[in-house]
mmCIF file of C-alpha atoms in Angstrom:
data_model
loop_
_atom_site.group_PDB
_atom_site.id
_atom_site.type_symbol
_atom_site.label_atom_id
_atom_site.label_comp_id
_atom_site.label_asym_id
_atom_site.label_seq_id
_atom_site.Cartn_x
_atom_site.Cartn_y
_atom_site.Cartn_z
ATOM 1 C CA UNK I 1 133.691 61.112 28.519
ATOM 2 C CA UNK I 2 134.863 64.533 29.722
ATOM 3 C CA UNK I 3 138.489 65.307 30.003
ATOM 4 C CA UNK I 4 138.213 66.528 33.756
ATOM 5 C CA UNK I 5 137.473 64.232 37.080
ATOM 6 C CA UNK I 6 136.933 64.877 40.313
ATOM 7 C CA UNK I 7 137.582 61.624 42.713
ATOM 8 C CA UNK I 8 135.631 61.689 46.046
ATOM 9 C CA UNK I 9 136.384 57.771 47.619
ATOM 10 C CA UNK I 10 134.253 56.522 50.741
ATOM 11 C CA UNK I 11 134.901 54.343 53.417
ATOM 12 C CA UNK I 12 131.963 52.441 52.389
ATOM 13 C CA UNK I 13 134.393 51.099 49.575
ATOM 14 C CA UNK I 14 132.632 53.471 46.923
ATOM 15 C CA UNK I 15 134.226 56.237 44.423
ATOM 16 C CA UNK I 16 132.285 58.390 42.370
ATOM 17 C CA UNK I 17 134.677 60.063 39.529
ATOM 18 C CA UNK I 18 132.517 63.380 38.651
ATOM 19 C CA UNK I 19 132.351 65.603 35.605
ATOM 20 C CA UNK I 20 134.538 68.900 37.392
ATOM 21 C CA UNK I 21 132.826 71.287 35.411
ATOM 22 C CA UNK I 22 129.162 69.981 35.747
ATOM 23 C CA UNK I 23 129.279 67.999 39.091
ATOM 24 C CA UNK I 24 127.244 65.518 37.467
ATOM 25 C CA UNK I 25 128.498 61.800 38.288
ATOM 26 C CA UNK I 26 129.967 60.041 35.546
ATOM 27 C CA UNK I 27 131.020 56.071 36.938
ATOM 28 C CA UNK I 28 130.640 54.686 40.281
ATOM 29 C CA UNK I 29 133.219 52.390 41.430
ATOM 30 C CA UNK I 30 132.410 48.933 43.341
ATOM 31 C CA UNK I 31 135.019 47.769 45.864
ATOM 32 C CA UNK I 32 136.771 50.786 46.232
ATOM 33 C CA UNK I 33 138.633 51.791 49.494
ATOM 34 C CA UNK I 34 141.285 54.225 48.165
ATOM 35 C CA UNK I 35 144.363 55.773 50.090
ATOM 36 C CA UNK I 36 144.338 59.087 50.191
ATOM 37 C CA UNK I 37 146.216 59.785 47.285
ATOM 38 C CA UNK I 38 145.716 56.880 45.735
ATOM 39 C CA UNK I 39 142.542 57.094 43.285
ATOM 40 C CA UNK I 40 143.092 58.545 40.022
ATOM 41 C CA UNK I 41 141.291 59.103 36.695
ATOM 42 C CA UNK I 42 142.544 59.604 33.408
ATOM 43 C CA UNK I 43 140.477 59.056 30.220
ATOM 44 C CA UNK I 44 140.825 55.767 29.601
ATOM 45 C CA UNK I 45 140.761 54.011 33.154
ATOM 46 C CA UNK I 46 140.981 54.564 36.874
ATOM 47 C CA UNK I 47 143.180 53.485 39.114
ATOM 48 C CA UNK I 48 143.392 52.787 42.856
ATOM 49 C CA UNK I 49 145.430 52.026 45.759
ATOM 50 C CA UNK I 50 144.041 50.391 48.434
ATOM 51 C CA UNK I 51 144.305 51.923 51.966
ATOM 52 C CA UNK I 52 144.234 48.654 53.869
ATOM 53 C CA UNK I 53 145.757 45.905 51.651
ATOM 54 C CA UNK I 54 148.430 45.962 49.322
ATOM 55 C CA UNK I 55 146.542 45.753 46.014
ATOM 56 C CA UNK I 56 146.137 48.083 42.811
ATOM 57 C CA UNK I 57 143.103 48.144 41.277
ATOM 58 C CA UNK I 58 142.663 49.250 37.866
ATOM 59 C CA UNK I 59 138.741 49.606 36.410
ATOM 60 C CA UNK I 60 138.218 50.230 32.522
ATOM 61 C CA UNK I 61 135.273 52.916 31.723
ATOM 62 C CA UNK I 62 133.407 49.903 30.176
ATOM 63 C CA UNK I 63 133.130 47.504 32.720
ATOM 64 C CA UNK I 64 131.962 47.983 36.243
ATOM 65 C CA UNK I 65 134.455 45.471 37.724
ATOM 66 C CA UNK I 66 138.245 46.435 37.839
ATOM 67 C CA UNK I 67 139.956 44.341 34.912
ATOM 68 C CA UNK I 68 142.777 43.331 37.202
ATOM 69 C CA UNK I 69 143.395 44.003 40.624
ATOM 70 C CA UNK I 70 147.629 43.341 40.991
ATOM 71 C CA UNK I 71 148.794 43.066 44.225
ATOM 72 C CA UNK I 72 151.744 45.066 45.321
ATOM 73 C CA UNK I 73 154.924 44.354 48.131
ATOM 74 C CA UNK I 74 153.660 46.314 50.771
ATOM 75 C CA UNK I 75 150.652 49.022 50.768
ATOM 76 C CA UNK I 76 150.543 51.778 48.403
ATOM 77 C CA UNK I 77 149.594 55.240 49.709
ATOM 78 C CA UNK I 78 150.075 57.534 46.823
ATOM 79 C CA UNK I 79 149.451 56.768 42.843
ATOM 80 C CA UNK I 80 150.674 58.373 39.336
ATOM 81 C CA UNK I 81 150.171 57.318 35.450
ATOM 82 C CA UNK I 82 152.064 58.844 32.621
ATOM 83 C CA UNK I 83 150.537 61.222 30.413
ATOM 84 C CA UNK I 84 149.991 57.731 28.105
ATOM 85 C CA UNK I 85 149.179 55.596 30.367
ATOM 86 C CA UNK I 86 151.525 53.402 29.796
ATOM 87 C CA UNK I 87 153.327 53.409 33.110
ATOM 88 C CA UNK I 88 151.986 53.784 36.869
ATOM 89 C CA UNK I 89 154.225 54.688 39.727
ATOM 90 C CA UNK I 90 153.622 54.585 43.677
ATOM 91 C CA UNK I 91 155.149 55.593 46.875
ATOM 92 C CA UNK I 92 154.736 53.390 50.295
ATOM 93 C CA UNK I 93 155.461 53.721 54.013
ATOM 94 C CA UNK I 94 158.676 52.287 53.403
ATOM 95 C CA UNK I 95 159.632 54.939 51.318
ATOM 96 C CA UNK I 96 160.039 52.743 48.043
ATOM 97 C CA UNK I 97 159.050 53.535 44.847
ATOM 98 C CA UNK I 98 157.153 50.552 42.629
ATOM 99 C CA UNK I 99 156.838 50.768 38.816
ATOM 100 C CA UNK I 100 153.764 49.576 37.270
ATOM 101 C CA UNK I 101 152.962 49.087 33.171
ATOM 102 C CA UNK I 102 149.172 49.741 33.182
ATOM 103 C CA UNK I 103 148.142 47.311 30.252
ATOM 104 C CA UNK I 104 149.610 44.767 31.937
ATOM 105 C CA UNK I 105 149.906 45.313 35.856
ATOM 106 C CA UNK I 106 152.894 43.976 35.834
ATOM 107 C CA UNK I 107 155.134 45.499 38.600
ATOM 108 C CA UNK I 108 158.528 46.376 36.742
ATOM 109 C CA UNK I 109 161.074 47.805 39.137
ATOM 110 C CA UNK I 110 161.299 48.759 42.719
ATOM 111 C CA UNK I 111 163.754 51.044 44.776
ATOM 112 C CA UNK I 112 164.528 52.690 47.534
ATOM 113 C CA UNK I 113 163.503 56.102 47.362
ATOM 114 C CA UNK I 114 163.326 58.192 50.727
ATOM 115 C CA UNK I 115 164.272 57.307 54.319
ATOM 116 C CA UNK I 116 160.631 57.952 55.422
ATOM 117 C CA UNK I 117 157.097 57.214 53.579
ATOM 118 C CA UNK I 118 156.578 58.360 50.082
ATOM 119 C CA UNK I 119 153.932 61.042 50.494
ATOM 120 C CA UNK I 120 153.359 62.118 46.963
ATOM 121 C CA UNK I 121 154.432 60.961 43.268
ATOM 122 C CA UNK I 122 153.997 63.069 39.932
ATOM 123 C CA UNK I 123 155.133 63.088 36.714
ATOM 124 C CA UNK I 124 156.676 65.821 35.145
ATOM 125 C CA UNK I 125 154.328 67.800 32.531
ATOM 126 C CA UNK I 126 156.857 66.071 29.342
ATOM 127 C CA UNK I 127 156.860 61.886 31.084
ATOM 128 C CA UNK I 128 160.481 62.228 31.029
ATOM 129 C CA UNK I 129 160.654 62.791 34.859
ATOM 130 C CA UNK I 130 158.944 61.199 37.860
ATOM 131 C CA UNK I 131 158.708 63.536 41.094
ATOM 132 C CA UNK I 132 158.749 61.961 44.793
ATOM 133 C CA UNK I 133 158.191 63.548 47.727
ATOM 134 C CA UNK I 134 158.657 61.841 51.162
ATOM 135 C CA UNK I 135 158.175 62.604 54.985
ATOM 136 C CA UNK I 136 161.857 62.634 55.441
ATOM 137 C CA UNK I 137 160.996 66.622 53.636
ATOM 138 C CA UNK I 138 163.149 65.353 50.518
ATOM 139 C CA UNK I 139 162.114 65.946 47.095
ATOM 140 C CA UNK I 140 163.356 63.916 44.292
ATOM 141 C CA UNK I 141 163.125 64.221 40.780
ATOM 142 C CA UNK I 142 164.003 60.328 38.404
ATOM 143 C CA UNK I 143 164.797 59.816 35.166
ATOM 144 C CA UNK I 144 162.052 57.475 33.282
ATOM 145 C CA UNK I 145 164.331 56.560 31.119
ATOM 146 C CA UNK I 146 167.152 55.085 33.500
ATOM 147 C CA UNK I 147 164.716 53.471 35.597
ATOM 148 C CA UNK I 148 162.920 51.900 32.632
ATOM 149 C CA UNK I 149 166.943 50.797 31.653
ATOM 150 C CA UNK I 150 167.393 49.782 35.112
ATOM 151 C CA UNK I 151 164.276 47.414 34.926
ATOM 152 C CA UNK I 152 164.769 45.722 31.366
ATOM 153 C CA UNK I 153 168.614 44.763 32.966
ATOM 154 C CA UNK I 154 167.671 44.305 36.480
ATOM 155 C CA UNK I 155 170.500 46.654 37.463
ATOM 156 C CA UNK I 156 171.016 48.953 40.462
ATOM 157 C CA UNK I 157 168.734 51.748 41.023
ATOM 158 C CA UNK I 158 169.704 54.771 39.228
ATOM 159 C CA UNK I 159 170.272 57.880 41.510
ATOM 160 C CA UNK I 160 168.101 60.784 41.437
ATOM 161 C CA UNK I 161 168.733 62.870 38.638
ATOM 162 C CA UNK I 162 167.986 65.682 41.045
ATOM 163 C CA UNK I 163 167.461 66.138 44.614
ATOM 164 C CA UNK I 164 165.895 69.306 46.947
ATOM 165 C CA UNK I 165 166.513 69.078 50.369
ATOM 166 C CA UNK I 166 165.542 72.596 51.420
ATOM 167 C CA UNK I 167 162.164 71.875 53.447
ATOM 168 C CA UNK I 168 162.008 71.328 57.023
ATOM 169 C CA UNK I 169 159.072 69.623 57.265
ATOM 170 C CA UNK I 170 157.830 66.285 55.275
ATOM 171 C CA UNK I 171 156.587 67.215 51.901
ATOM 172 C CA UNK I 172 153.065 65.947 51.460
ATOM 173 C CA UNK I 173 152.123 67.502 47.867
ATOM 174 C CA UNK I 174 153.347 67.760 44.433
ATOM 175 C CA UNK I 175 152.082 69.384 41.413
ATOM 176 C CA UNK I 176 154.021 69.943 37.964
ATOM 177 C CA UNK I 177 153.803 72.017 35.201
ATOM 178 C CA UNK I 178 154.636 73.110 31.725
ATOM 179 C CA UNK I 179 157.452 75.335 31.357
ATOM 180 C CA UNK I 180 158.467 75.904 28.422
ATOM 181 C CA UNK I 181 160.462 73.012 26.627
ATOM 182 C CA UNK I 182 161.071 71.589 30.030
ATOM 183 C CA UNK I 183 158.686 70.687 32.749
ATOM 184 C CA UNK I 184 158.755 72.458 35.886
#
């Protein structure tokens, strides 16, 4: 498999994941009708949100059917794994966050996030950090490690370990980085 994807989703309920540096098409998906940012690829599975219902579906590269669709509270519109895919996080209109283990599908913790929708997750570049934007044009930034506390003791949500409320406008994008020995 190569390292790089491309996901192109269709209303017709069909994603092709693509080879980015040849084009060429590498699996097509059956039963696919993706949010908008809610189809992603990593090397060992891919993952998707539905646009209309509130299910995850996650498809193995060796099997043409997903090897469990899990359904969530309310739709998904935007998805994340961990570098390891080990963990899955996504934002909804409601502006809650859900967290997913992948092997399993089992949903682990939910919380309120933002005030408006969650438009965009990401994890920082090390895992340590997950990054939510919303439409309420508030940025937050969680510690894995206090929700993944929070979640084995079914305590409170944690608060943000950081929070940017300089934009004026909703925040509909994210992207992270190495920088460093900390993620940017």
């Amino acid at each position: 498999m190569a390292e790089c994807f491309l996901a192109a989703s269709s209303s017709l309920g069909v994603a092709q994941l693509c080879d980015a540096r040849t084009g060429a098409v590498v699996r097509t998906l059956k039963d696919c009708h993706a949010a908008r940012a809610g189809l992603l690829a990593t090397s060992h599975f891919a993952l998707a949100a539905e646009s209309t219902r509130s299910y995850l579906h996650m498809w193995v590269w060796s099997r043409d059917q997903p090897q469990y669709r899990c359904q969530a509270p309310e739709r998904v519109h935007c998805v994340v794994c961990s570098e390891d895919a080990a963990y899955c996080v996504g934002g909804a209109a409601s502006g809650r966050l859900y967290l997913w283990s992948v092997p399993t599908g089992r949903l682990l913790y939910a919380w309120d996030a933002h005030f408006r929708a969650c438009s965009a997750v990401e994890f920082a570049a090390d895992g340590g950090f997950v990054v939510s934007a919303g439409e309420d044009a508030v940025v937050h930034a969680w510690n894995m490690a206090a929700l993944l506390h929070a979640a084995a003791t079914a305590a409170a949500a944690p608060r943000a370990y950081r929070t940017w409320t300089e934009h004026t406008l909703p925040v509909c994008a994210l992207c992270t980085s190495p920088c460093g020995q900390h993620g940017l």
